[in-house]
């Protein structure tokens, strides 16, 4: 009986050592397609002399796809004062955006607009801008020039350029 018990114990020891665990892996992959859109910016315009608030139109987005909640389109505007070749004066201006229905709210100086991504894959119809911790819908954009700045300008043909840059960003 001792021999049989010894043999059983030996077999149990061999069985516990011979157990081999096998591991395998699964790799998951995905591809996120780029967001697409068409950015529509205001056309070139002539600002009449002395006008302190000229409506220049609005930035809009069409044909947007590949967006989502939290994936937005940010549009920045860079611009300098009006300049005239051979003239020492410039005419500073700001871009302002009305923030209320029928333009009843105050105008705010802006450099950045955001089109919020929607769950549908598109972006919001209207851009928003932030000021003083609040967000507003941009109804109309204006080139704002003060009467004082018009008065300081020497005679000549002045030009200014607004550069619009758009990028897809995540909140």
PDB file of C-alpha atoms in Angstrom:
ATOM      1  CA  UNK A   1       0.000   0.000   0.000  1.00  0.00           C
ATOM      2  CA  UNK A   2       2.926   2.278   0.690  1.00  0.00           C
ATOM      3  CA  UNK A   3       4.139   1.715  -2.829  1.00  0.00           C
ATOM      4  CA  UNK A   4       0.748   2.578  -4.272  1.00  0.00           C
ATOM      5  CA  UNK A   5       0.455   5.715  -2.137  1.00  0.00           C
ATOM      6  CA  UNK A   6       3.970   6.793  -3.095  1.00  0.00           C
ATOM      7  CA  UNK A   7       3.173   6.299  -6.767  1.00  0.00           C
ATOM      8  CA  UNK A   8      -0.077   8.315  -6.471  1.00  0.00           C
ATOM      9  CA  UNK A   9       1.742  11.153  -4.733  1.00  0.00           C
ATOM     10  CA  UNK A  10       4.464  11.154  -7.398  1.00  0.00           C
ATOM     11  CA  UNK A  11       1.861  11.308 -10.165  1.00  0.00           C
ATOM     12  CA  UNK A  12       0.063  14.206  -8.442  1.00  0.00           C
ATOM     13  CA  UNK A  13       3.349  16.124  -8.177  1.00  0.00           C
ATOM     14  CA  UNK A  14       4.074  15.591 -11.859  1.00  0.00           C
ATOM     15  CA  UNK A  15       0.570  16.704 -12.844  1.00  0.00           C
ATOM     16  CA  UNK A  16       0.849  19.951 -10.850  1.00  0.00           C
ATOM     17  CA  UNK A  17       4.219  20.810 -12.450  1.00  0.00           C
ATOM     18  CA  UNK A  18       3.123  19.903 -15.958  1.00  0.00           C
ATOM     19  CA  UNK A  19       0.204  22.374 -16.043  1.00  0.00           C
ATOM     20  CA  UNK A  20       1.091  25.157 -18.512  1.00  0.00           C
ATOM     21  CA  UNK A  21      -0.973  28.315 -18.876  1.00  0.00           C
ATOM     22  CA  UNK A  22      -1.299  29.638 -22.397  1.00  0.00           C
ATOM     23  CA  UNK A  23      -1.966  33.352 -23.037  1.00  0.00           C
ATOM     24  CA  UNK A  24      -2.994  35.058 -26.244  1.00  0.00           C
ATOM     25  CA  UNK A  25      -3.866  38.657 -27.073  1.00  0.00           C
ATOM     26  CA  UNK A  26      -6.417  40.491 -29.130  1.00  0.00           C
ATOM     27  CA  UNK A  27      -5.509  43.824 -30.687  1.00  0.00           C
ATOM     28  CA  UNK A  28      -8.287  46.312 -31.351  1.00  0.00           C
ATOM     29  CA  UNK A  29      -7.831  49.108 -33.911  1.00  0.00           C
ATOM     30  CA  UNK A  30      -9.934  51.943 -35.242  1.00  0.00           C
ATOM     31  CA  UNK A  31      -9.545  54.874 -37.587  1.00  0.00           C
ATOM     32  CA  UNK A  32     -11.071  58.261 -36.875  1.00  0.00           C
ATOM     33  CA  UNK A  33     -11.709  60.068 -40.164  1.00  0.00           C
ATOM     34  CA  UNK A  34     -10.869  63.765 -40.359  1.00  0.00           C
ATOM     35  CA  UNK A  35     -13.640  66.295 -39.867  1.00  0.00           C
ATOM     36  CA  UNK A  36     -14.535  68.138 -43.058  1.00  0.00           C
ATOM     37  CA  UNK A  37     -16.200  71.505 -43.599  1.00  0.00           C
ATOM     38  CA  UNK A  38     -16.425  74.549 -45.852  1.00  0.00           C
ATOM     39  CA  UNK A  39     -15.601  77.864 -44.146  1.00  0.00           C
ATOM     40  CA  UNK A  40     -17.440  80.839 -45.641  1.00  0.00           C
ATOM     41  CA  UNK A  41     -15.921  84.240 -44.822  1.00  0.00           C
ATOM     42  CA  UNK A  42     -17.131  87.771 -45.611  1.00  0.00           C
ATOM     43  CA  UNK A  43     -16.251  89.124 -49.055  1.00  0.00           C
ATOM     44  CA  UNK A  44     -13.912  92.076 -49.711  1.00  0.00           C
ATOM     45  CA  UNK A  45     -15.649  95.354 -48.916  1.00  0.00           C
ATOM     46  CA  UNK A  46     -15.268  99.127 -49.101  1.00  0.00           C
ATOM     47  CA  UNK A  47     -15.755 100.858 -45.735  1.00  0.00           C
ATOM     48  CA  UNK A  48     -17.199 104.350 -46.271  1.00  0.00           C
ATOM     49  CA  UNK A  49     -15.125 107.187 -44.766  1.00  0.00           C
ATOM     50  CA  UNK A  50     -16.400 108.181 -41.336  1.00  0.00           C
ATOM     51  CA  UNK A  51     -18.557 105.084 -40.758  1.00  0.00           C
ATOM     52  CA  UNK A  52     -18.007 103.901 -37.190  1.00  0.00           C
ATOM     53  CA  UNK A  53     -19.694 100.493 -37.450  1.00  0.00           C
ATOM     54  CA  UNK A  54     -19.851  98.765 -40.828  1.00  0.00           C
ATOM     55  CA  UNK A  55     -21.610  95.365 -41.053  1.00  0.00           C
ATOM     56  CA  UNK A  56     -19.139  93.072 -42.812  1.00  0.00           C
ATOM     57  CA  UNK A  57     -21.296  89.939 -42.775  1.00  0.00           C
ATOM     58  CA  UNK A  58     -20.608  86.782 -40.855  1.00  0.00           C
ATOM     59  CA  UNK A  59     -18.482  83.656 -40.824  1.00  0.00           C
ATOM     60  CA  UNK A  60     -20.498  80.524 -41.567  1.00  0.00           C
ATOM     61  CA  UNK A  61     -19.769  76.830 -41.983  1.00  0.00           C
ATOM     62  CA  UNK A  62     -21.416  74.516 -44.510  1.00  0.00           C
ATOM     63  CA  UNK A  63     -20.950  70.865 -45.476  1.00  0.00           C
ATOM     64  CA  UNK A  64     -19.632  69.949 -42.015  1.00  0.00           C
ATOM     65  CA  UNK A  65     -19.116  66.251 -41.263  1.00  0.00           C
ATOM     66  CA  UNK A  66     -17.097  64.202 -38.795  1.00  0.00           C
ATOM     67  CA  UNK A  67     -17.742  66.431 -35.780  1.00  0.00           C
ATOM     68  CA  UNK A  68     -19.208  65.398 -32.430  1.00  0.00           C
ATOM     69  CA  UNK A  69     -20.124  66.888 -29.091  1.00  0.00           C
ATOM     70  CA  UNK A  70     -16.815  68.160 -27.755  1.00  0.00           C
ATOM     71  CA  UNK A  71     -15.164  68.298 -31.197  1.00  0.00           C
ATOM     72  CA  UNK A  72     -15.540  71.890 -32.394  1.00  0.00           C
ATOM     73  CA  UNK A  73     -14.348  74.209 -35.146  1.00  0.00           C
ATOM     74  CA  UNK A  74     -12.407  77.221 -33.816  1.00  0.00           C
ATOM     75  CA  UNK A  75     -11.990  80.216 -36.135  1.00  0.00           C
ATOM     76  CA  UNK A  76      -9.468  82.900 -35.217  1.00  0.00           C
ATOM     77  CA  UNK A  77      -9.242  86.322 -36.835  1.00  0.00           C
ATOM     78  CA  UNK A  78      -5.945  88.196 -37.066  1.00  0.00           C
ATOM     79  CA  UNK A  79      -5.891  91.775 -38.324  1.00  0.00           C
ATOM     80  CA  UNK A  80      -3.951  95.004 -38.051  1.00  0.00           C
ATOM     81  CA  UNK A  81      -4.879  98.625 -38.621  1.00  0.00           C
ATOM     82  CA  UNK A  82      -5.642 100.079 -42.047  1.00  0.00           C
ATOM     83  CA  UNK A  83      -2.425 101.275 -43.703  1.00  0.00           C
ATOM     84  CA  UNK A  84      -1.685 103.450 -46.705  1.00  0.00           C
ATOM     85  CA  UNK A  85       1.523 103.307 -48.729  1.00  0.00           C
ATOM     86  CA  UNK A  86       3.545 106.502 -48.334  1.00  0.00           C
ATOM     87  CA  UNK A  87       1.363 107.805 -45.484  1.00  0.00           C
ATOM     88  CA  UNK A  88       2.510 107.785 -41.857  1.00  0.00           C
ATOM     89  CA  UNK A  89      -0.920 107.357 -40.277  1.00  0.00           C
ATOM     90  CA  UNK A  90      -2.917 104.188 -39.726  1.00  0.00           C
ATOM     91  CA  UNK A  91      -6.587 103.654 -38.932  1.00  0.00           C
ATOM     92  CA  UNK A  92      -7.049 101.130 -36.121  1.00  0.00           C
ATOM     93  CA  UNK A  93     -10.214  99.051 -36.066  1.00  0.00           C
ATOM     94  CA  UNK A  94     -11.738  96.154 -34.218  1.00  0.00           C
ATOM     95  CA  UNK A  95     -14.052  93.365 -35.249  1.00  0.00           C
ATOM     96  CA  UNK A  96     -17.168  93.350 -33.139  1.00  0.00           C
ATOM     97  CA  UNK A  97     -19.975  90.886 -32.980  1.00  0.00           C
ATOM     98  CA  UNK A  98     -23.510  91.547 -31.872  1.00  0.00           C
ATOM     99  CA  UNK A  99     -24.719  89.002 -29.384  1.00  0.00           C
ATOM    100  CA  UNK A 100     -28.457  88.975 -29.283  1.00  0.00           C
ATOM    101  CA  UNK A 101     -31.631  88.627 -31.273  1.00  0.00           C
ATOM    102  CA  UNK A 102     -32.111  91.465 -33.761  1.00  0.00           C
ATOM    103  CA  UNK A 103     -28.714  92.954 -32.730  1.00  0.00           C
ATOM    104  CA  UNK A 104     -30.221  94.401 -29.531  1.00  0.00           C
ATOM    105  CA  UNK A 105     -27.350  93.416 -27.248  1.00  0.00           C
ATOM    106  CA  UNK A 106     -24.076  95.279 -26.976  1.00  0.00           C
ATOM    107  CA  UNK A 107     -21.260  94.668 -29.399  1.00  0.00           C
ATOM    108  CA  UNK A 108     -18.119  92.916 -28.232  1.00  0.00           C
ATOM    109  CA  UNK A 109     -14.595  93.003 -29.645  1.00  0.00           C
ATOM    110  CA  UNK A 110     -13.711  89.497 -30.829  1.00  0.00           C
ATOM    111  CA  UNK A 111     -10.761  87.562 -32.234  1.00  0.00           C
ATOM    112  CA  UNK A 112     -12.171  84.042 -31.994  1.00  0.00           C
ATOM    113  CA  UNK A 113     -15.391  82.265 -32.892  1.00  0.00           C
ATOM    114  CA  UNK A 114     -16.379  78.664 -32.139  1.00  0.00           C
ATOM    115  CA  UNK A 115     -18.775  76.431 -34.032  1.00  0.00           C
ATOM    116  CA  UNK A 116     -19.830  73.681 -31.614  1.00  0.00           C
ATOM    117  CA  UNK A 117     -19.855  70.091 -32.794  1.00  0.00           C
ATOM    118  CA  UNK A 118     -23.180  68.243 -32.728  1.00  0.00           C
ATOM    119  CA  UNK A 119     -23.983  64.577 -32.121  1.00  0.00           C
ATOM    120  CA  UNK A 120     -25.248  64.499 -35.726  1.00  0.00           C
ATOM    121  CA  UNK A 121     -21.664  65.008 -36.979  1.00  0.00           C
ATOM    122  CA  UNK A 122     -22.246  68.595 -38.097  1.00  0.00           C
ATOM    123  CA  UNK A 123     -21.569  71.900 -36.308  1.00  0.00           C
ATOM    124  CA  UNK A 124     -23.898  74.584 -34.965  1.00  0.00           C
ATOM    125  CA  UNK A 125     -25.378  77.014 -37.493  1.00  0.00           C
ATOM    126  CA  UNK A 126     -24.158  80.073 -35.600  1.00  0.00           C
ATOM    127  CA  UNK A 127     -20.776  80.756 -34.081  1.00  0.00           C
ATOM    128  CA  UNK A 128     -20.368  81.604 -30.441  1.00  0.00           C
ATOM    129  CA  UNK A 129     -17.894  83.956 -28.821  1.00  0.00           C
ATOM    130  CA  UNK A 130     -16.924  84.377 -25.189  1.00  0.00           C
ATOM    131  CA  UNK A 131     -16.562  87.599 -23.261  1.00  0.00           C
ATOM    132  CA  UNK A 132     -16.514  88.371 -19.549  1.00  0.00           C
ATOM    133  CA  UNK A 133     -17.144  84.710 -18.733  1.00  0.00           C
ATOM    134  CA  UNK A 134     -20.320  84.526 -20.839  1.00  0.00           C
ATOM    135  CA  UNK A 135     -20.966  82.940 -24.209  1.00  0.00           C
ATOM    136  CA  UNK A 136     -22.958  84.703 -26.919  1.00  0.00           C
ATOM    137  CA  UNK A 137     -24.175  83.767 -30.364  1.00  0.00           C
ATOM    138  CA  UNK A 138     -22.603  85.920 -33.047  1.00  0.00           C
ATOM    139  CA  UNK A 139     -25.461  87.525 -34.984  1.00  0.00           C
ATOM    140  CA  UNK A 140     -23.488  89.976 -37.171  1.00  0.00           C
ATOM    141  CA  UNK A 141     -19.865  91.105 -37.436  1.00  0.00           C
ATOM    142  CA  UNK A 142     -18.904  94.766 -37.735  1.00  0.00           C
ATOM    143  CA  UNK A 143     -15.701  96.654 -38.499  1.00  0.00           C
ATOM    144  CA  UNK A 144     -15.600  99.269 -35.720  1.00  0.00           C
ATOM    145  CA  UNK A 145     -13.581 102.481 -36.266  1.00  0.00           C
ATOM    146  CA  UNK A 146     -13.826 105.390 -33.849  1.00  0.00           C
ATOM    147  CA  UNK A 147     -14.529 108.929 -35.055  1.00  0.00           C
ATOM    148  CA  UNK A 148     -11.272 110.035 -33.436  1.00  0.00           C
ATOM    149  CA  UNK A 149      -9.273 107.501 -35.469  1.00  0.00           C
ATOM    150  CA  UNK A 150     -11.009 108.610 -38.697  1.00  0.00           C
ATOM    151  CA  UNK A 151     -10.122 112.210 -37.840  1.00  0.00           C
ATOM    152  CA  UNK A 152      -6.397 111.460 -37.326  1.00  0.00           C
ATOM    153  CA  UNK A 153      -5.957 109.741 -40.696  1.00  0.00           C
ATOM    154  CA  UNK A 154      -4.152 111.593 -43.491  1.00  0.00           C
ATOM    155  CA  UNK A 155      -5.567 111.424 -47.032  1.00  0.00           C
ATOM    156  CA  UNK A 156      -4.965 108.249 -49.033  1.00  0.00           C
ATOM    157  CA  UNK A 157      -6.248 104.814 -49.990  1.00  0.00           C
ATOM    158  CA  UNK A 158      -6.013 102.523 -46.959  1.00  0.00           C
ATOM    159  CA  UNK A 159      -6.263  98.749 -46.827  1.00  0.00           C
ATOM    160  CA  UNK A 160      -6.526  96.168 -44.061  1.00  0.00           C
ATOM    161  CA  UNK A 161      -6.608  92.400 -44.170  1.00  0.00           C
ATOM    162  CA  UNK A 162      -8.404  89.975 -41.897  1.00  0.00           C
ATOM    163  CA  UNK A 163      -6.844  86.506 -41.858  1.00  0.00           C
ATOM    164  CA  UNK A 164      -9.243  83.735 -40.848  1.00  0.00           C
ATOM    165  CA  UNK A 165      -7.711  80.515 -39.528  1.00  0.00           C
ATOM    166  CA  UNK A 166      -9.844  77.463 -38.763  1.00  0.00           C
ATOM    167  CA  UNK A 167      -8.890  74.373 -36.790  1.00  0.00           C
ATOM    168  CA  UNK A 168     -10.732  71.389 -35.399  1.00  0.00           C
ATOM    169  CA  UNK A 169     -10.287  71.267 -31.616  1.00  0.00           C
ATOM    170  CA  UNK A 170     -11.441  69.042 -28.779  1.00  0.00           C
ATOM    171  CA  UNK A 171     -12.856  70.562 -25.595  1.00  0.00           C
TER     172      UNK A 171
END
